[in-house]
Coordinates of C-alpha atoms in Angstrom, one line a residue:
Chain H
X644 CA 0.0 0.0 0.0
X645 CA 3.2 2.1 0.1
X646 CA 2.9 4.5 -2.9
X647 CA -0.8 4.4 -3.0
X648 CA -1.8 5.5 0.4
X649 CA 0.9 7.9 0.5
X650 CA 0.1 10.0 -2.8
X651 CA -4.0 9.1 -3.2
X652 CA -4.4 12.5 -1.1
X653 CA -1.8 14.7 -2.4
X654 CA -2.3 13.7 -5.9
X655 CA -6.1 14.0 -6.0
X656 CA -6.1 17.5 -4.7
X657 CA -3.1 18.9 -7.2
X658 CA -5.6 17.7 -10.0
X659 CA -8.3 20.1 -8.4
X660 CA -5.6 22.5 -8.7
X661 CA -4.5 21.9 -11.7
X662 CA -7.8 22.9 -13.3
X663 CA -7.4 26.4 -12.0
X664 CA -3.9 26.9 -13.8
X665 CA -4.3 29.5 -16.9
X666 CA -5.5 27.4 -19.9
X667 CA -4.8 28.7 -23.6
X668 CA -8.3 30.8 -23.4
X669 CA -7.2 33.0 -20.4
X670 CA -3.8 33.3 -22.0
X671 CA -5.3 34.8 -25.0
X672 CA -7.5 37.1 -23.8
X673 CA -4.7 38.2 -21.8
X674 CA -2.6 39.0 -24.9
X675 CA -6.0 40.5 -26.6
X676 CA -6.3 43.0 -23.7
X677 CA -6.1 46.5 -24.6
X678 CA -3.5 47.7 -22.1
X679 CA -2.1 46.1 -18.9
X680 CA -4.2 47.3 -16.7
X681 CA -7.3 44.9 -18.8
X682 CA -4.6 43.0 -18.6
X683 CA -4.3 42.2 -15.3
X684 CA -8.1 42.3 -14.7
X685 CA -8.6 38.8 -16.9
X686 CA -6.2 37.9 -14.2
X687 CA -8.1 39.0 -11.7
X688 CA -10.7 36.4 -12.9
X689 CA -8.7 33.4 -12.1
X690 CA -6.7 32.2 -8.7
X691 CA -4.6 34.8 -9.0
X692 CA -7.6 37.1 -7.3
X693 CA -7.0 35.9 -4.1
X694 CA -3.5 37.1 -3.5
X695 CA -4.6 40.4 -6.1
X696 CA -6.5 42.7 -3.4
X697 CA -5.8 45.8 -3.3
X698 CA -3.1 45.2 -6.7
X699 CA -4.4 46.5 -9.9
X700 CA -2.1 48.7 -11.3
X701 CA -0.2 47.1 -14.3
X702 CA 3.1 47.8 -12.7
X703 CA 2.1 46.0 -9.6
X704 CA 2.5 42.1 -11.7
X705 CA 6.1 41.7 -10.1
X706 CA 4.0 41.7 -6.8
X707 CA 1.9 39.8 -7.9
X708 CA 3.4 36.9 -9.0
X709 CA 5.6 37.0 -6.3
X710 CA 2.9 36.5 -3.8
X711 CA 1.2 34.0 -6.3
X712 CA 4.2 31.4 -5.7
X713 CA 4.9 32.3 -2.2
X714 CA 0.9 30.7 -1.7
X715 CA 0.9 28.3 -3.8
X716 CA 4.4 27.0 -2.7
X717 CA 2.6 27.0 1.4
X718 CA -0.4 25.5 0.3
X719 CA 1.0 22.4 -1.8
X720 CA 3.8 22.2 1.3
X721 CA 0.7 22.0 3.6
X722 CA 0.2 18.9 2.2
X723 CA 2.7 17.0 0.3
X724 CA 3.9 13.9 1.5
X725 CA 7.6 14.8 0.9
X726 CA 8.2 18.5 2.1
X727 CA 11.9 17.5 1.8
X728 CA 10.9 17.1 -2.4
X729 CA 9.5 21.0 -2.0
X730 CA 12.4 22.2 0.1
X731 CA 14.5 21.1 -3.1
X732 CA 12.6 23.1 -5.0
X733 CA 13.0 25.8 -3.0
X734 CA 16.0 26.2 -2.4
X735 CA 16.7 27.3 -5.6
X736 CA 15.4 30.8 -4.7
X737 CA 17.9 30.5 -1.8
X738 CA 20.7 30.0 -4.5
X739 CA 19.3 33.0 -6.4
X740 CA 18.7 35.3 -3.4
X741 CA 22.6 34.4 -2.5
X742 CA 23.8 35.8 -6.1
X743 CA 22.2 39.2 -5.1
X744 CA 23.8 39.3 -1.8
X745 CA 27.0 38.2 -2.5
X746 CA 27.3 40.7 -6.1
X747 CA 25.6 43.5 -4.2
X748 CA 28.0 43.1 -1.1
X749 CA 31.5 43.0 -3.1
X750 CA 29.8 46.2 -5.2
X751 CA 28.9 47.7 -2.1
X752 CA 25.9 48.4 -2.8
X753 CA 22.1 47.3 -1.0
X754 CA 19.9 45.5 -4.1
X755 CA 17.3 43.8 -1.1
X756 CA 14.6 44.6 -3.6
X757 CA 15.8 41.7 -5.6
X758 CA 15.6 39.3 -2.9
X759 CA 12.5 36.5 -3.5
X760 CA 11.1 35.3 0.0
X761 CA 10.1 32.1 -1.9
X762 CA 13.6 30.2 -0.1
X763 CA 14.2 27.7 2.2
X764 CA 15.8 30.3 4.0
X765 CA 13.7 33.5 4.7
X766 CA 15.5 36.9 3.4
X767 CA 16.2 38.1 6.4
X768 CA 17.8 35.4 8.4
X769 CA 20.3 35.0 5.3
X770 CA 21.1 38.8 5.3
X771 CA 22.2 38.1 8.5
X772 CA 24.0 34.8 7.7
X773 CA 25.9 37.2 4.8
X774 CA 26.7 39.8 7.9
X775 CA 28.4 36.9 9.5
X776 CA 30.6 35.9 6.1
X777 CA 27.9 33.0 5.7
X778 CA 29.7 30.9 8.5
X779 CA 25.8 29.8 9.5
X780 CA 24.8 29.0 6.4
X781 CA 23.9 24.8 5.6
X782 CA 26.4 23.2 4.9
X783 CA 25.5 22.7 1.4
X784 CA 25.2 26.3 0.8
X785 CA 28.0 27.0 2.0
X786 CA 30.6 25.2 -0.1
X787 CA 28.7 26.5 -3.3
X788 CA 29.3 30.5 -1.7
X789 CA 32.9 29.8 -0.7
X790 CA 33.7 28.6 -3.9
X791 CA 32.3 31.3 -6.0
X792 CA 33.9 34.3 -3.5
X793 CA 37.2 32.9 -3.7
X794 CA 36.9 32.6 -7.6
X795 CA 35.8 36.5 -7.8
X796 CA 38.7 37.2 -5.4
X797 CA 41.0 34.9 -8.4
X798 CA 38.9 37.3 -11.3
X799 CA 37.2 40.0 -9.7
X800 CA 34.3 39.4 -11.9
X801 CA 30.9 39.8 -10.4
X802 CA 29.6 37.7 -13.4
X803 CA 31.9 34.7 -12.2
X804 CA 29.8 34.9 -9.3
X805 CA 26.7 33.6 -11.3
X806 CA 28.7 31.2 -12.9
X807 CA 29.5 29.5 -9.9
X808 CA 26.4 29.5 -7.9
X809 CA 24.7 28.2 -10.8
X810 CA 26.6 25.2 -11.0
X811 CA 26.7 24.8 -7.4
X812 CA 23.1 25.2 -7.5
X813 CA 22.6 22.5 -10.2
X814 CA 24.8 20.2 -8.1
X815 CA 22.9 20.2 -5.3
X816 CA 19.9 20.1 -6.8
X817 CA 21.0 17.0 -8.8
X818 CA 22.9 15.5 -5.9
X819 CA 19.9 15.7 -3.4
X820 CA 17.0 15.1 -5.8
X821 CA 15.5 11.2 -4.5
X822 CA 13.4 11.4 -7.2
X823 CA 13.9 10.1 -10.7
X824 CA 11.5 12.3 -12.5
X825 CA 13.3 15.3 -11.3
X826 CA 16.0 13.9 -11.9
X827 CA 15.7 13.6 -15.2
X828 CA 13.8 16.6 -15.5
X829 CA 17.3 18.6 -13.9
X830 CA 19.2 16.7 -16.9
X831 CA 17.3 17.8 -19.2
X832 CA 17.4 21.3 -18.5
X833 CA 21.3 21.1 -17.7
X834 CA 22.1 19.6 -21.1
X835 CA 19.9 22.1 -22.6
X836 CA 21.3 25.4 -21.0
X837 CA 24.7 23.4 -21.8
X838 CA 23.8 23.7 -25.2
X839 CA 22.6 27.2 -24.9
X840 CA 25.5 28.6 -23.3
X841 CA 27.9 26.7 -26.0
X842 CA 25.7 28.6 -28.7
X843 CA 26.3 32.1 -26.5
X844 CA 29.8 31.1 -26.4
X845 CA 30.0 30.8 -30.0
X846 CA 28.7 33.6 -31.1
X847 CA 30.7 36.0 -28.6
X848 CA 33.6 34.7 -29.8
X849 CA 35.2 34.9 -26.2
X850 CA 37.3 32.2 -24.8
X851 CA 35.9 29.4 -23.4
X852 CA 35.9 29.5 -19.6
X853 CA 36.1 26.7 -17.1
X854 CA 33.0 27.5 -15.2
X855 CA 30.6 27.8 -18.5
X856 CA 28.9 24.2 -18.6
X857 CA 26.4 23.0 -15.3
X858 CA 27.4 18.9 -13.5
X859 CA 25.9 16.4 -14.5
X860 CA 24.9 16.3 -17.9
X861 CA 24.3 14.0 -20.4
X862 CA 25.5 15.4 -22.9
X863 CA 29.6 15.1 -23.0
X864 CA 31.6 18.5 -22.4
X865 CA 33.9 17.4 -24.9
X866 CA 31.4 17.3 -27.5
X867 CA 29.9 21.4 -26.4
X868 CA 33.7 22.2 -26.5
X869 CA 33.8 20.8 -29.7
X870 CA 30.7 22.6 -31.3
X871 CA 31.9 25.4 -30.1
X872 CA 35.0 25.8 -31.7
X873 CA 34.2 24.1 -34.7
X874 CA 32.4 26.2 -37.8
X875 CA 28.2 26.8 -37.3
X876 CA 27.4 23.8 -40.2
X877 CA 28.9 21.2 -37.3
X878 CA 27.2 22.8 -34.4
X879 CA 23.6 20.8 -35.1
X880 CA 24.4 17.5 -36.5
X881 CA 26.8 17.1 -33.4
X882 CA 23.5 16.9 -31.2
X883 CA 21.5 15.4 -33.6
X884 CA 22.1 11.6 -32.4
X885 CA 21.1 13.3 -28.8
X886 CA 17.5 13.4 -27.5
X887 CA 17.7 17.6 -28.1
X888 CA 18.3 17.4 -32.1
X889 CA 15.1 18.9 -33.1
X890 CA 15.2 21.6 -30.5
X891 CA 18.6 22.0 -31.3
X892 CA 18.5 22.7 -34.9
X893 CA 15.4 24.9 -34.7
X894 CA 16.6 26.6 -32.6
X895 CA 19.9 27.7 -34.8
X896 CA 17.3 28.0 -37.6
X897 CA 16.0 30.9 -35.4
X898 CA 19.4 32.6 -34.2
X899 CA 20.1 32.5 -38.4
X900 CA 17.2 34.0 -39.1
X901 CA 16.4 36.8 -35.8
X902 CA 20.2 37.0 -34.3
X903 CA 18.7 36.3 -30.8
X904 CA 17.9 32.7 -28.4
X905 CA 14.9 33.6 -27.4
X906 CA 13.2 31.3 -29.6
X907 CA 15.3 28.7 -28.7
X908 CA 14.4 29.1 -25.2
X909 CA 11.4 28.9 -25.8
X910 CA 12.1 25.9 -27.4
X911 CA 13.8 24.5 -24.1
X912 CA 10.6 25.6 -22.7
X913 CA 8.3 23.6 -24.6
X914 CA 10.6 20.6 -24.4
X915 CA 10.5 20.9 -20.9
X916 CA 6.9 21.2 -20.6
X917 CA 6.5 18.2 -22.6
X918 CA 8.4 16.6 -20.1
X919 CA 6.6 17.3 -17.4
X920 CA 3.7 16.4 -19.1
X921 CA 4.5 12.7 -18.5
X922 CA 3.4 13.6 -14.8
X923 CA -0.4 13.3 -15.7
X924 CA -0.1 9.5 -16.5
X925 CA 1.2 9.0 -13.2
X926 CA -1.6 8.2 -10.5
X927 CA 0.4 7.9 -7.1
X928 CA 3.4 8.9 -6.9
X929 CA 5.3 12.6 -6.2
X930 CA 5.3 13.3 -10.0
X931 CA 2.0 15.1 -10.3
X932 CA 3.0 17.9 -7.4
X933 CA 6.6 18.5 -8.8
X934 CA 5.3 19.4 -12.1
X935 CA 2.0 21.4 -10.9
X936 CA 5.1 23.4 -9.0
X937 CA 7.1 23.8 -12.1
X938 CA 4.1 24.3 -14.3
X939 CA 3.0 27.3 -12.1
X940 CA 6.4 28.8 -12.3
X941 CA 6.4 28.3 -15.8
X942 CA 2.3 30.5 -15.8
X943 CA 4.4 33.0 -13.9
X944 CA 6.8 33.5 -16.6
X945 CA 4.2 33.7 -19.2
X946 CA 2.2 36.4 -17.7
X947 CA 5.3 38.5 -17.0
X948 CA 6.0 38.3 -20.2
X949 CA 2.6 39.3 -21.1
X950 CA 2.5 42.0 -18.7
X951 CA 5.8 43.8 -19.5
X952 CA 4.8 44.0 -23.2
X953 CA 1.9 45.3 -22.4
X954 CA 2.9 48.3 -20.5
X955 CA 6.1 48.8 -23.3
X956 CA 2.7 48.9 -25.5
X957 CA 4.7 45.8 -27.7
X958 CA 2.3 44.4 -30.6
X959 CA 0.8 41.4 -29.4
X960 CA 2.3 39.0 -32.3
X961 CA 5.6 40.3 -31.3
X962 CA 4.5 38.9 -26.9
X963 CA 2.7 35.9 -28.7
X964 CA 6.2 34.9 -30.4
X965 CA 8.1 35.1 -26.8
X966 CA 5.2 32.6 -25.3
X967 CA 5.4 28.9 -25.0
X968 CA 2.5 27.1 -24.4
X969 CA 0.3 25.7 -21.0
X970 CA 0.5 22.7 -18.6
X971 CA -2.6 22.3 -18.9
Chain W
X139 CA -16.8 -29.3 19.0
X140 CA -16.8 -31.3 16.0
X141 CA -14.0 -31.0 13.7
X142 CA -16.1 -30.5 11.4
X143 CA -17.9 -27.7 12.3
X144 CA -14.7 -26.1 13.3
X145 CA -13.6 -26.1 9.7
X146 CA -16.7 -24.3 8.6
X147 CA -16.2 -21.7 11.1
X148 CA -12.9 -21.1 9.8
X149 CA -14.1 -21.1 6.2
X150 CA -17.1 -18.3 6.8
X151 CA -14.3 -16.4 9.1
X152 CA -12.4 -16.3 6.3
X153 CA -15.0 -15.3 3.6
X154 CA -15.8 -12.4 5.9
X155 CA -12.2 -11.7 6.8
X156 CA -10.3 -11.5 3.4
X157 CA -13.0 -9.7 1.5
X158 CA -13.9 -7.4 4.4
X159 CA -9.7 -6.5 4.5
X160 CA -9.8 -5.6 1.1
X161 CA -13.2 -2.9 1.1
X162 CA -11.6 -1.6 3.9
X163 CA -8.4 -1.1 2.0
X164 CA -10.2 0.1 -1.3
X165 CA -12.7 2.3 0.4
X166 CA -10.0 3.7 2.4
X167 CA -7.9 4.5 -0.5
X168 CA -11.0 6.0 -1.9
X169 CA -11.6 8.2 0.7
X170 CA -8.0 9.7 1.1
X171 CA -8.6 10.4 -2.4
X172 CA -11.8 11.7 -2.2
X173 CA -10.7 14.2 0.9
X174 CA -8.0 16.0 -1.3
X175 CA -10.7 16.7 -3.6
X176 CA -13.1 18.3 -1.6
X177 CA -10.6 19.9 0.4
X178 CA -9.9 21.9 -3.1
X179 CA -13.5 21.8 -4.0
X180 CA -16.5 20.9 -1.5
X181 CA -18.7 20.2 -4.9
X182 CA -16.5 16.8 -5.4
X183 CA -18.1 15.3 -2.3
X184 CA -21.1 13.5 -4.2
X185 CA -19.0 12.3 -7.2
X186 CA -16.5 11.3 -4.8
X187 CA -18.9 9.2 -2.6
X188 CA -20.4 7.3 -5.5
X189 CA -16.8 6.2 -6.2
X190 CA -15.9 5.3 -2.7
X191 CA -19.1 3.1 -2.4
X192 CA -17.4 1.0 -5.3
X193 CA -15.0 -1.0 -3.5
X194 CA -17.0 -1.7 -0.5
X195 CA -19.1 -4.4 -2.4
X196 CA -16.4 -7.3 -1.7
X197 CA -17.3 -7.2 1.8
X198 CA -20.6 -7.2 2.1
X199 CA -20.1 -10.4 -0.9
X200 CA -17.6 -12.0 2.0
X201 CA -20.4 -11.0 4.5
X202 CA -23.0 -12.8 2.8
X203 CA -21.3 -16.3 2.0
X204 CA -19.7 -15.9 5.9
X205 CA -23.7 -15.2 6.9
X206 CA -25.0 -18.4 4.7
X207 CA -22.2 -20.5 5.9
X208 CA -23.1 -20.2 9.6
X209 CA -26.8 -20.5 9.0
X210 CA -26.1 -24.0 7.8
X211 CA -23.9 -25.1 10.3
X212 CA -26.9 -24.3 12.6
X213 CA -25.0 -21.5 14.9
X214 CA -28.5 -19.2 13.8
X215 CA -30.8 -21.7 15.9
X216 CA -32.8 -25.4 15.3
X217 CA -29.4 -26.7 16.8
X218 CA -25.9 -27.4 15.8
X219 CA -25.5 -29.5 12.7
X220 CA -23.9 -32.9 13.2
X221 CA -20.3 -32.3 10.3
X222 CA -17.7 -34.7 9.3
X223 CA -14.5 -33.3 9.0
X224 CA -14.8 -33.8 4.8
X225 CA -17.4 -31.8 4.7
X226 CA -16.3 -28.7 7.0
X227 CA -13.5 -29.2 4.5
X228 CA -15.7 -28.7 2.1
X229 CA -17.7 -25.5 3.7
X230 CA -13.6 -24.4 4.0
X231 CA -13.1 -24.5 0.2
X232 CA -16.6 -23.0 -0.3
X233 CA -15.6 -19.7 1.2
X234 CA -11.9 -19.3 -0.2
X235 CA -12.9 -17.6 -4.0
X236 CA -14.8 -14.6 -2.5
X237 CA -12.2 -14.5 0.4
X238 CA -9.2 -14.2 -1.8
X239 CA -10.7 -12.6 -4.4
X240 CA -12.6 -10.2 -2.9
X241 CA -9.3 -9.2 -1.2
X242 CA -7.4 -9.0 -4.1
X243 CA -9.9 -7.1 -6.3
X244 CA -11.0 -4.8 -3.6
X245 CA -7.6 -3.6 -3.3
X246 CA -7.2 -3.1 -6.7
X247 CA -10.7 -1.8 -7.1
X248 CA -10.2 1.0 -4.8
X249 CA -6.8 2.1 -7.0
X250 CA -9.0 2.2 -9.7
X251 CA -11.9 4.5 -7.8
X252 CA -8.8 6.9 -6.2
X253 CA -7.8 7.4 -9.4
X254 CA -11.4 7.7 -10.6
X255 CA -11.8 10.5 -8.3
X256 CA -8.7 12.2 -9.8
X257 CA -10.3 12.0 -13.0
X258 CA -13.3 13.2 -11.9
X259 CA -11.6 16.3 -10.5
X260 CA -10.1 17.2 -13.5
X261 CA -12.7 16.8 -15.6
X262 CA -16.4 16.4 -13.5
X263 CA -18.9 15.8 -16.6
X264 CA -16.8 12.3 -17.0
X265 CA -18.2 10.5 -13.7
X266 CA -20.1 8.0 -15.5
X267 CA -16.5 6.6 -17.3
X268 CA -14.7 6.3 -14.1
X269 CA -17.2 4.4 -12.5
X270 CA -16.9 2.2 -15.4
X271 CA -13.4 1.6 -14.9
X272 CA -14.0 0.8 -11.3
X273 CA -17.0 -1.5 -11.7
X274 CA -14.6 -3.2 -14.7
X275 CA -13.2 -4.7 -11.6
X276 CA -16.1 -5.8 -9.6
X277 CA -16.9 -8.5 -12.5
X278 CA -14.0 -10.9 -11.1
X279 CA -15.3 -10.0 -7.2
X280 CA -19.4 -11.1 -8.5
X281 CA -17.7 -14.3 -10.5
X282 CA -16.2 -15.6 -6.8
X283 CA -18.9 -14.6 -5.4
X284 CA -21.1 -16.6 -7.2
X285 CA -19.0 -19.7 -7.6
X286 CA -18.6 -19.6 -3.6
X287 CA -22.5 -19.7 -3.4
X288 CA -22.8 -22.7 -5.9
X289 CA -19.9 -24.5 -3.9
X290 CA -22.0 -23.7 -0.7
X291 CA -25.5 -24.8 -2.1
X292 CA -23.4 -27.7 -3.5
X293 CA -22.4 -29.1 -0.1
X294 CA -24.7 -31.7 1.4
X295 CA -25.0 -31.7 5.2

């Protein structure tokens, strides 16, 4: 009865939720809306009401969506059977909050406007752990910060900083994930930003650093090095015998044609989602509440995107290219 | 007491024990179900009910055959019956389809229904499909059943 009696509950009530993610419709009419502020009204028809109060101005989506998460994140903790599964998950907002306050303390500067309180760790408790050179920080944390302050002491490049912590991140994401789904959901998106960041590499032209490619792909680093330094005709077929070939070579299709990797991310996107997709065939197990999470970060995305097109007043072909598509 | 008779205890014991596990497993499994769908929306709680109820069958099968099986060794009054050890045997083998069965298929019945209930969640106009799915189940529970009556009508006392 193991499986079954632990993930008949959990399961069952992420389906309910499910149903209230944005479908294509509510999408749409959010890109048909005449400015944001209609915008974010459509949005006021939907979940989103309940954390939306006294938040209509257009500008106000940041807020929003950031108090979205932060209850749907409680709620589905409230009850999953593996709240170790959703601290993964959120610890990658620890990882991110951790960029800010290690770039903005070596600049000098106070960016606590950037921090997320979606964490493991609330923003507060880790400004403190940064006044105390992160000495309380976990353990696993911690080895990820030290590494990435003593390579910007090495380069004295803030950017390094990002490097590092997003490899760190990915390691201990990979490293403590239980779970094969996200497992192979985390390989999947490591191989693809692999492939993404040998494209940037590319076409920069810059020299090809050590700290460029995440752990733990499946993909071989050899084989990125090599597309990276061999002409653009190689750079496809030398994925096309990996899982990634079609995203892959649309993908350069679209750099050819627009210059830009927008549309391959949203590429990555898609392939990703399709991933996750697998999660509705599964009837017990923890599948269904990692990919509701993922799949609402993913809505969140979307309607940002939305939202900051509408109040630059963008077209809405040129917001409807940018979008990938629903969970749902 | 006879032998005898202590064999057919054992064999309506049994009916009522095995099949009545299994509900209670099924109906259970239901029910967690069932509760993280109206805890998202109270308007499951009908749909959800009529799946629950699915898996609860295979006890009140194991019920009956357990019920018949004492009745004719005389424990519901007119006196004890008088039973050779062949055929409390027999009354034994009587009861074991629905017992093991109805375990099995209640059990697997009421993964069925949980998952019913998901479907029924996500999509509330298809109730009538995943009560089919469930009641797919209940075929193989109604065959034991039936063959443990005919084993029990069988048996000459």
């Amino acid at each position: 009865m193991g499986q079954e009696g632990k993930y008949a509950y959990a399961v069952t009530r992420i389906r309910v939720l499910e149903t209230r993610l944005l479908d294509r419709g509510k999408i749409g009419r959010m890109l048909d809306a005449r400015d944001a502020a209609s915008a974010l009204r459509v949005l006021g028809e939907t979940e989103y009401a309940e954390v939306m109060g006294e938040l209509v101005e257009g500008e106000e989506y940041e807020e929003i969506l950031g108090a979205e998460l932060k209850r749907v994140y409680r709620v589905v903790q409230s009850f999953s059977p593996d709240p170790d599964l959703i601290d993964l998950l959120r610890s990658r907002y620890d990882f991110q909050n951790l960029k800010v306050l290690l770039k903005a303390g070596h600049l000098g500067i106070n960016r606590d406007d950037l921090l997320v309180d979606l964490g493991c760790i609330a923003p507060e408790c880790l400004k403190e752990m940064a006044a105390g050179d992160y000495a309380s920080l976990p353990a696993g944390y911690r080895r990820v910060v030290e590494e990435a302050q003593e390579e910007f002491k090495n380069t004295g490049d803030p950017q390094i900083i990002d490097l590092v912590i997003d490899r760190g991140m990915y390691d201990y994401l990979y490293t403590n994930a239980r779970v094969d789904f996200l497992k192979g959901y985390l390989l999947r998106r490591i191989d693809l930003t692999n492939i993404k960041t040998a494209m940037r590499l590319k076409r920069s032209r810059t020299g090809v650093i050590r700290w460029a490619f995440l752990p733990h792909g499946s993909v071989d680093p050899r084989l990125l090095l090599e597309a990276v330094r061999e002409p653009w005709d190689a750079f496809g077929p030398k994925f096309s015998t990996t899982d990634y070939g079609v995203v892959v070579e649309e993908g350069l299709r679209q750099l050819e044609a627009k210059g830009t990797l927008t549309d391959y991310e949203c590429l990555v996107d898609e392939y990703l989602l399709e991933y996750l997709r697998r999660a509705k065939y599964v009837p017990f197990g923890p599948e269904p509440i990692l990919a509701y999470l993922l799949a609402k970060e993913l809505e969140g995305r979307l309607v940002r995107l939305i939202m900051v097109g509408k109040i630059n007043n963008l077209p809405k072909e040129t917001i409807k290219e940018r979008l990938c598509d629903v969970y749902a | 007491m006879e032998m005898g008779l202590v064999l057919g205890l054992l064999g309506a014991g049994l009916a009522v024990l095995l099949a009545g596990t299994g509900s209670a497993i099924g109906v259970g499994l239901t029910g967690q179900a069932a509760s993280g769908a109206v805890s998202e929306d109270p308007d499951m709680f009908a749909k959800s009910l009529i799946l629950q109820i699915i898996p609860g069958t295979q006890g009140i099968y194991g019920f009956l055959i357990g019920f018949l099986t004492i009745q004719r060794l005389g424990f519901l009054g007119g006196g004890l019956a008088s039973i050779s050890v062949e055929t409390g045997l027999s009354l034994l083998m009587a009861c074991l389809p629905i017992g093991l069965v109805g375990l099995t298929s209640a059990i697997a019945q009421g993964k069925v229904a949980a998952t019913g209930v998901s479907l029924v969640a996500k999509r509330p106009e298809e109730l009538a499909k995943a009560m089919i799915f469930a009641v797919m189940v209940e075929f193989y529970a109604i065959l034991a059943f039936l063959v443990s009556f005919l084993m029990l009508q069988g048996v000459t006392i």
